[in-house]
CSV table of C-alpha atoms in Angstrom, one decimal:
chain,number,residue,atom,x,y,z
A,1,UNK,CA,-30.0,9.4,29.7
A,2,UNK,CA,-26.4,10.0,28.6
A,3,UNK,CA,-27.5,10.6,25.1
A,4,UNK,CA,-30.3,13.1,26.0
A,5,UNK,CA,-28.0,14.8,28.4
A,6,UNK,CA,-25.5,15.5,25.1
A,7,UNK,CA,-28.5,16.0,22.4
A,8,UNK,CA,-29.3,18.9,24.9
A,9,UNK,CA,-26.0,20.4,26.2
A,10,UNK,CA,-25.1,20.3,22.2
A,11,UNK,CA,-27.9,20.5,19.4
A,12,UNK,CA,-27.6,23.7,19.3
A,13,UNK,CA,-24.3,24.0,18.4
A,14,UNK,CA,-23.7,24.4,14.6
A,15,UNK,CA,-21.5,21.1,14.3
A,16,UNK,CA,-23.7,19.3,16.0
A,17,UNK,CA,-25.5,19.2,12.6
A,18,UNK,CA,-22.8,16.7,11.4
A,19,UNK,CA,-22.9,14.4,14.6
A,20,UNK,CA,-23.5,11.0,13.5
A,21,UNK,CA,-26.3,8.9,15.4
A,22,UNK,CA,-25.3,5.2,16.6
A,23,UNK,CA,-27.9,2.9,15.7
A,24,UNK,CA,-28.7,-0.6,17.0
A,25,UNK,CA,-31.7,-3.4,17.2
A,26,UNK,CA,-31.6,-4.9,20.6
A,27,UNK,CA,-34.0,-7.5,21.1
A,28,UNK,CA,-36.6,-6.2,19.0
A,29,UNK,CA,-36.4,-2.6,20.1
A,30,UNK,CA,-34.1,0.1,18.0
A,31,UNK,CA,-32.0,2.1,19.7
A,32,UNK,CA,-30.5,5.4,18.9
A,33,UNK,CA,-27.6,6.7,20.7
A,34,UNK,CA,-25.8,10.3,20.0
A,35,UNK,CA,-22.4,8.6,20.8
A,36,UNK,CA,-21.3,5.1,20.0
A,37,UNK,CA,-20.8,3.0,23.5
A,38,UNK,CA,-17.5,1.4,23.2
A,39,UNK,CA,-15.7,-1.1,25.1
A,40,UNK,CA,-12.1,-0.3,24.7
A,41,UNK,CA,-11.2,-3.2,26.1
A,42,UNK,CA,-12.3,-5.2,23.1
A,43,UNK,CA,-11.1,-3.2,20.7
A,44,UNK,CA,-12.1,-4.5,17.3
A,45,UNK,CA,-13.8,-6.9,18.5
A,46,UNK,CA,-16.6,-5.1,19.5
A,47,UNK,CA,-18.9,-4.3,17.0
A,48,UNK,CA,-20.0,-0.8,18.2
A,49,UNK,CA,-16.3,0.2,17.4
A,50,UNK,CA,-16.5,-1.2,14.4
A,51,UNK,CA,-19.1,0.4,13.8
A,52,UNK,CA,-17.9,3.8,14.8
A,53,UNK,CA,-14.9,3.4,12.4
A,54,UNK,CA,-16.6,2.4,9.7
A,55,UNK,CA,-19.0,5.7,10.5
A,56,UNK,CA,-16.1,7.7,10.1
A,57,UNK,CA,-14.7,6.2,7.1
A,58,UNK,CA,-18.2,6.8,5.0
A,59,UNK,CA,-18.4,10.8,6.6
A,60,UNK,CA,-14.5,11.1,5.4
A,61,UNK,CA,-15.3,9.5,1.9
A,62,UNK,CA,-18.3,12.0,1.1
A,63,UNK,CA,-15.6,15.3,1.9
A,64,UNK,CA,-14.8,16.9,-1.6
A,65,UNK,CA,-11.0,17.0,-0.8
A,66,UNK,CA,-10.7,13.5,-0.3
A,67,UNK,CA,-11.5,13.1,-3.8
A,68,UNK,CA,-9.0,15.8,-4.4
A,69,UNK,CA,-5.7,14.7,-7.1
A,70,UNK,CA,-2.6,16.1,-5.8
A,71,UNK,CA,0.8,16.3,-7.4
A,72,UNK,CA,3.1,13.4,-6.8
A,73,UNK,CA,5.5,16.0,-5.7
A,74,UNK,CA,3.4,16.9,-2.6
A,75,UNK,CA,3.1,12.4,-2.0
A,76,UNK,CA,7.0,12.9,-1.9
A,77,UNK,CA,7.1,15.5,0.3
A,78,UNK,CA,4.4,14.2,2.6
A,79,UNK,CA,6.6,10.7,2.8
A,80,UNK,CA,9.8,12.4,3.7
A,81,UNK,CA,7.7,13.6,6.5
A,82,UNK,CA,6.6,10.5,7.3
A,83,UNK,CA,10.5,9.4,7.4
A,84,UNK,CA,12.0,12.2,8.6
A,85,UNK,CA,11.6,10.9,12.4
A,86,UNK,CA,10.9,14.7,13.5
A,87,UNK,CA,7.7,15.8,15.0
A,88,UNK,CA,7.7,19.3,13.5
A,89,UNK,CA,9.9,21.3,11.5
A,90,UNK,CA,10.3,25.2,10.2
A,91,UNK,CA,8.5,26.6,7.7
A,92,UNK,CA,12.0,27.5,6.0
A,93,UNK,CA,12.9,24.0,5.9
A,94,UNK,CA,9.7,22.8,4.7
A,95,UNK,CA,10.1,25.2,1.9
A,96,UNK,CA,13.4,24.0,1.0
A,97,UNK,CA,12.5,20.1,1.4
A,98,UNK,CA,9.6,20.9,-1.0
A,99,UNK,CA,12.2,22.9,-3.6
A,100,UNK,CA,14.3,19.8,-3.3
A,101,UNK,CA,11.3,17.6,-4.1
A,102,UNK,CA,10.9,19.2,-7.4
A,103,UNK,CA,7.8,21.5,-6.3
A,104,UNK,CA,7.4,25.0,-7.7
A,105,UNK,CA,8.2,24.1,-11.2
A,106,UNK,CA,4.4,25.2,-12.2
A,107,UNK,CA,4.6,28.7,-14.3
A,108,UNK,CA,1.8,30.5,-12.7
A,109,UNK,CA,2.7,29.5,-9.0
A,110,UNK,CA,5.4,30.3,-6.9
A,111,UNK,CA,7.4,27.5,-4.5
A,112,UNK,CA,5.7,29.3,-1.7
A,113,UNK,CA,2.0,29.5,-3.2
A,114,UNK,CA,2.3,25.6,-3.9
A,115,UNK,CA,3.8,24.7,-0.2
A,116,UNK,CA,0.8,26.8,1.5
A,117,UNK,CA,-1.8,24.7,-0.8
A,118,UNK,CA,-0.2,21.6,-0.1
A,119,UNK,CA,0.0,22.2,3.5
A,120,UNK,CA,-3.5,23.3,3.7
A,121,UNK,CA,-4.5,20.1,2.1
A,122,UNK,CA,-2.6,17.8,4.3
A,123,UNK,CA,-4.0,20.0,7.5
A,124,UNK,CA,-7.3,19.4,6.0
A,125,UNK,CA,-6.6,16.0,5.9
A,126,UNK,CA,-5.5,15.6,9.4
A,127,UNK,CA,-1.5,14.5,8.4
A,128,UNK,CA,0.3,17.8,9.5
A,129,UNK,CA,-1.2,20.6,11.5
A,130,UNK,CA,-0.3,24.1,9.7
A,131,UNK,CA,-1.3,27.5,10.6
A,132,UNK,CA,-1.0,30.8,8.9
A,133,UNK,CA,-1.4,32.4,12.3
A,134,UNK,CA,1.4,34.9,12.7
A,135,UNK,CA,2.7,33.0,16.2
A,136,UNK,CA,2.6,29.6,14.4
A,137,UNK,CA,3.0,30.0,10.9
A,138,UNK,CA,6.8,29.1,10.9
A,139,UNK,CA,6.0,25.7,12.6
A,140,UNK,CA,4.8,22.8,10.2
A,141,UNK,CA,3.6,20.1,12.9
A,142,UNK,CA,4.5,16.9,11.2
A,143,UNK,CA,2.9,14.1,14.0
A,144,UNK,CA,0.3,15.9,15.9
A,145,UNK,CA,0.0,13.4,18.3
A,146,UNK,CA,3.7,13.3,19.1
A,147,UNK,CA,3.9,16.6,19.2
A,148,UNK,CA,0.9,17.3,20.5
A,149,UNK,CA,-1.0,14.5,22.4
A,150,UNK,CA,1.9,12.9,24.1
A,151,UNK,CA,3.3,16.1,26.2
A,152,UNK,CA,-0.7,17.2,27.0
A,153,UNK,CA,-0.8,13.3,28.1
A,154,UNK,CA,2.1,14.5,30.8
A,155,UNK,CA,-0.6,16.6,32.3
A,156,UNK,CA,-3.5,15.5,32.1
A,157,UNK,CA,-3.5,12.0,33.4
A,158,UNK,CA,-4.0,10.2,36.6
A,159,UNK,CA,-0.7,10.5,38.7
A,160,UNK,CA,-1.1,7.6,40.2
A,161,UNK,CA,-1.1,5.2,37.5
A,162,UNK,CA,1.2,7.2,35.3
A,163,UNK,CA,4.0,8.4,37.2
A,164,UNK,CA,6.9,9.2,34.5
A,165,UNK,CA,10.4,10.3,34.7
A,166,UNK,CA,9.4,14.1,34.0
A,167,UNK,CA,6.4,14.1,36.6
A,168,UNK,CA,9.2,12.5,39.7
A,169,UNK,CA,12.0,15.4,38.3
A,170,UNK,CA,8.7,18.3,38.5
A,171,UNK,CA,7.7,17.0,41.8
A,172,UNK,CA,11.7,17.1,43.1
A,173,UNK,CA,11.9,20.2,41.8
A,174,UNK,CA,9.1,22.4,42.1
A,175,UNK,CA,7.0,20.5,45.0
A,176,UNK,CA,4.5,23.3,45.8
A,177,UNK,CA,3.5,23.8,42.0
A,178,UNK,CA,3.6,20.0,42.1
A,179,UNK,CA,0.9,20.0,44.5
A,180,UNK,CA,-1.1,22.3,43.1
A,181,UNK,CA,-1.3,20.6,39.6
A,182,UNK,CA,-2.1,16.5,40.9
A,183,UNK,CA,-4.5,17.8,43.7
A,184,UNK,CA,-6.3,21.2,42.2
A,185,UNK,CA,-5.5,20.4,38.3
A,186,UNK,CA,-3.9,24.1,38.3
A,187,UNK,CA,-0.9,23.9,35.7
A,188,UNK,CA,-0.3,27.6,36.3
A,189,UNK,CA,-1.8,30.8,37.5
């Protein structure tokens, strides 16, 4: 029911197209799911999440730009990332870290034309979030989910199981808009 409920709400959607099927023998009838049925509470020890990841990693090996070579400059660059302990930085110093690194030594590209390349690669690869948006193209998101997933995760999560620090200062100090965010979900009007 749950998988007819998303082929329809979905299939015509033009990702949809790349939406992997889970499939399964159970007794001796197949089953084919449009979502994998997890238990999280196994973790790897079920064999549907297994599964899943192992889905993932064959649909990430047949992309082109994991195939992609890439300077070793742009591997230095993307460790001191990893090492920097920040979440995000400027563009500006992203620049300079990649000068620094030895980047923009190539004749016919500038330092800048090599750091937008190498930051659309490692966006496409999921290990920065980069936009040439005007509003964001000065912020190179280093750890998406720090910088991302873990303040959204201040929101959106079940008070009562999660009370933090930040959510007993909000509800002290704003108690109204505190209200209105655990009981209606409204962050703001």
């Amino acid at each position: 029911a749950i998988s007819d409920l998303l082929y329809e709400e979905f299939n015509r959607n033009q990702a949809f197209s790349r939406v992997q099927q889970y499939k399964d023998t159970v007794g001796d009838k197949r089953q084919v799911l449009w979502f994998f049925p997890v238990d999280n509470s196994a973790g790897l020890k079920d064999p549907v999440m297994v599964a899943a990841m192992r889905m993932v990693e064959e649909c990430v090996e047949e992309e082109e730009y994991i195939k992609w070579r890439v300077p070793f400059t742009w591997l230095d660059v993307l460790e001191t990332f990893r090492k920097c302990g920040k979440s995000a930085m400027s563009l500006q110093e992203t620049v300079q870290l990649a000068a620094d690194k030895g980047m923009g030594r190539t004749p016919d590209v500038s330092l800048e034309e090599e750091v937008q390349l190498m930051m659309e690669h490692l966006t496409a690869l999921g290990m920065i979030m980069y936009s040439t948006e005007d509003s964001l193209r000065n912020l190179v998101i280093l750890s998406p989910v720090i910088f991302l997933v873990q303040p959204l995760s201040l929101i959106v999560c079940d008070f009562a199981i999660h009370l933090e620090p930040e959510h007993k200062a909000a509800r002290k100090a704003l108690p109204d808009l505190w209200t209105q965010l655990t009981s209606q979900g409204v962050v703001s009007h």
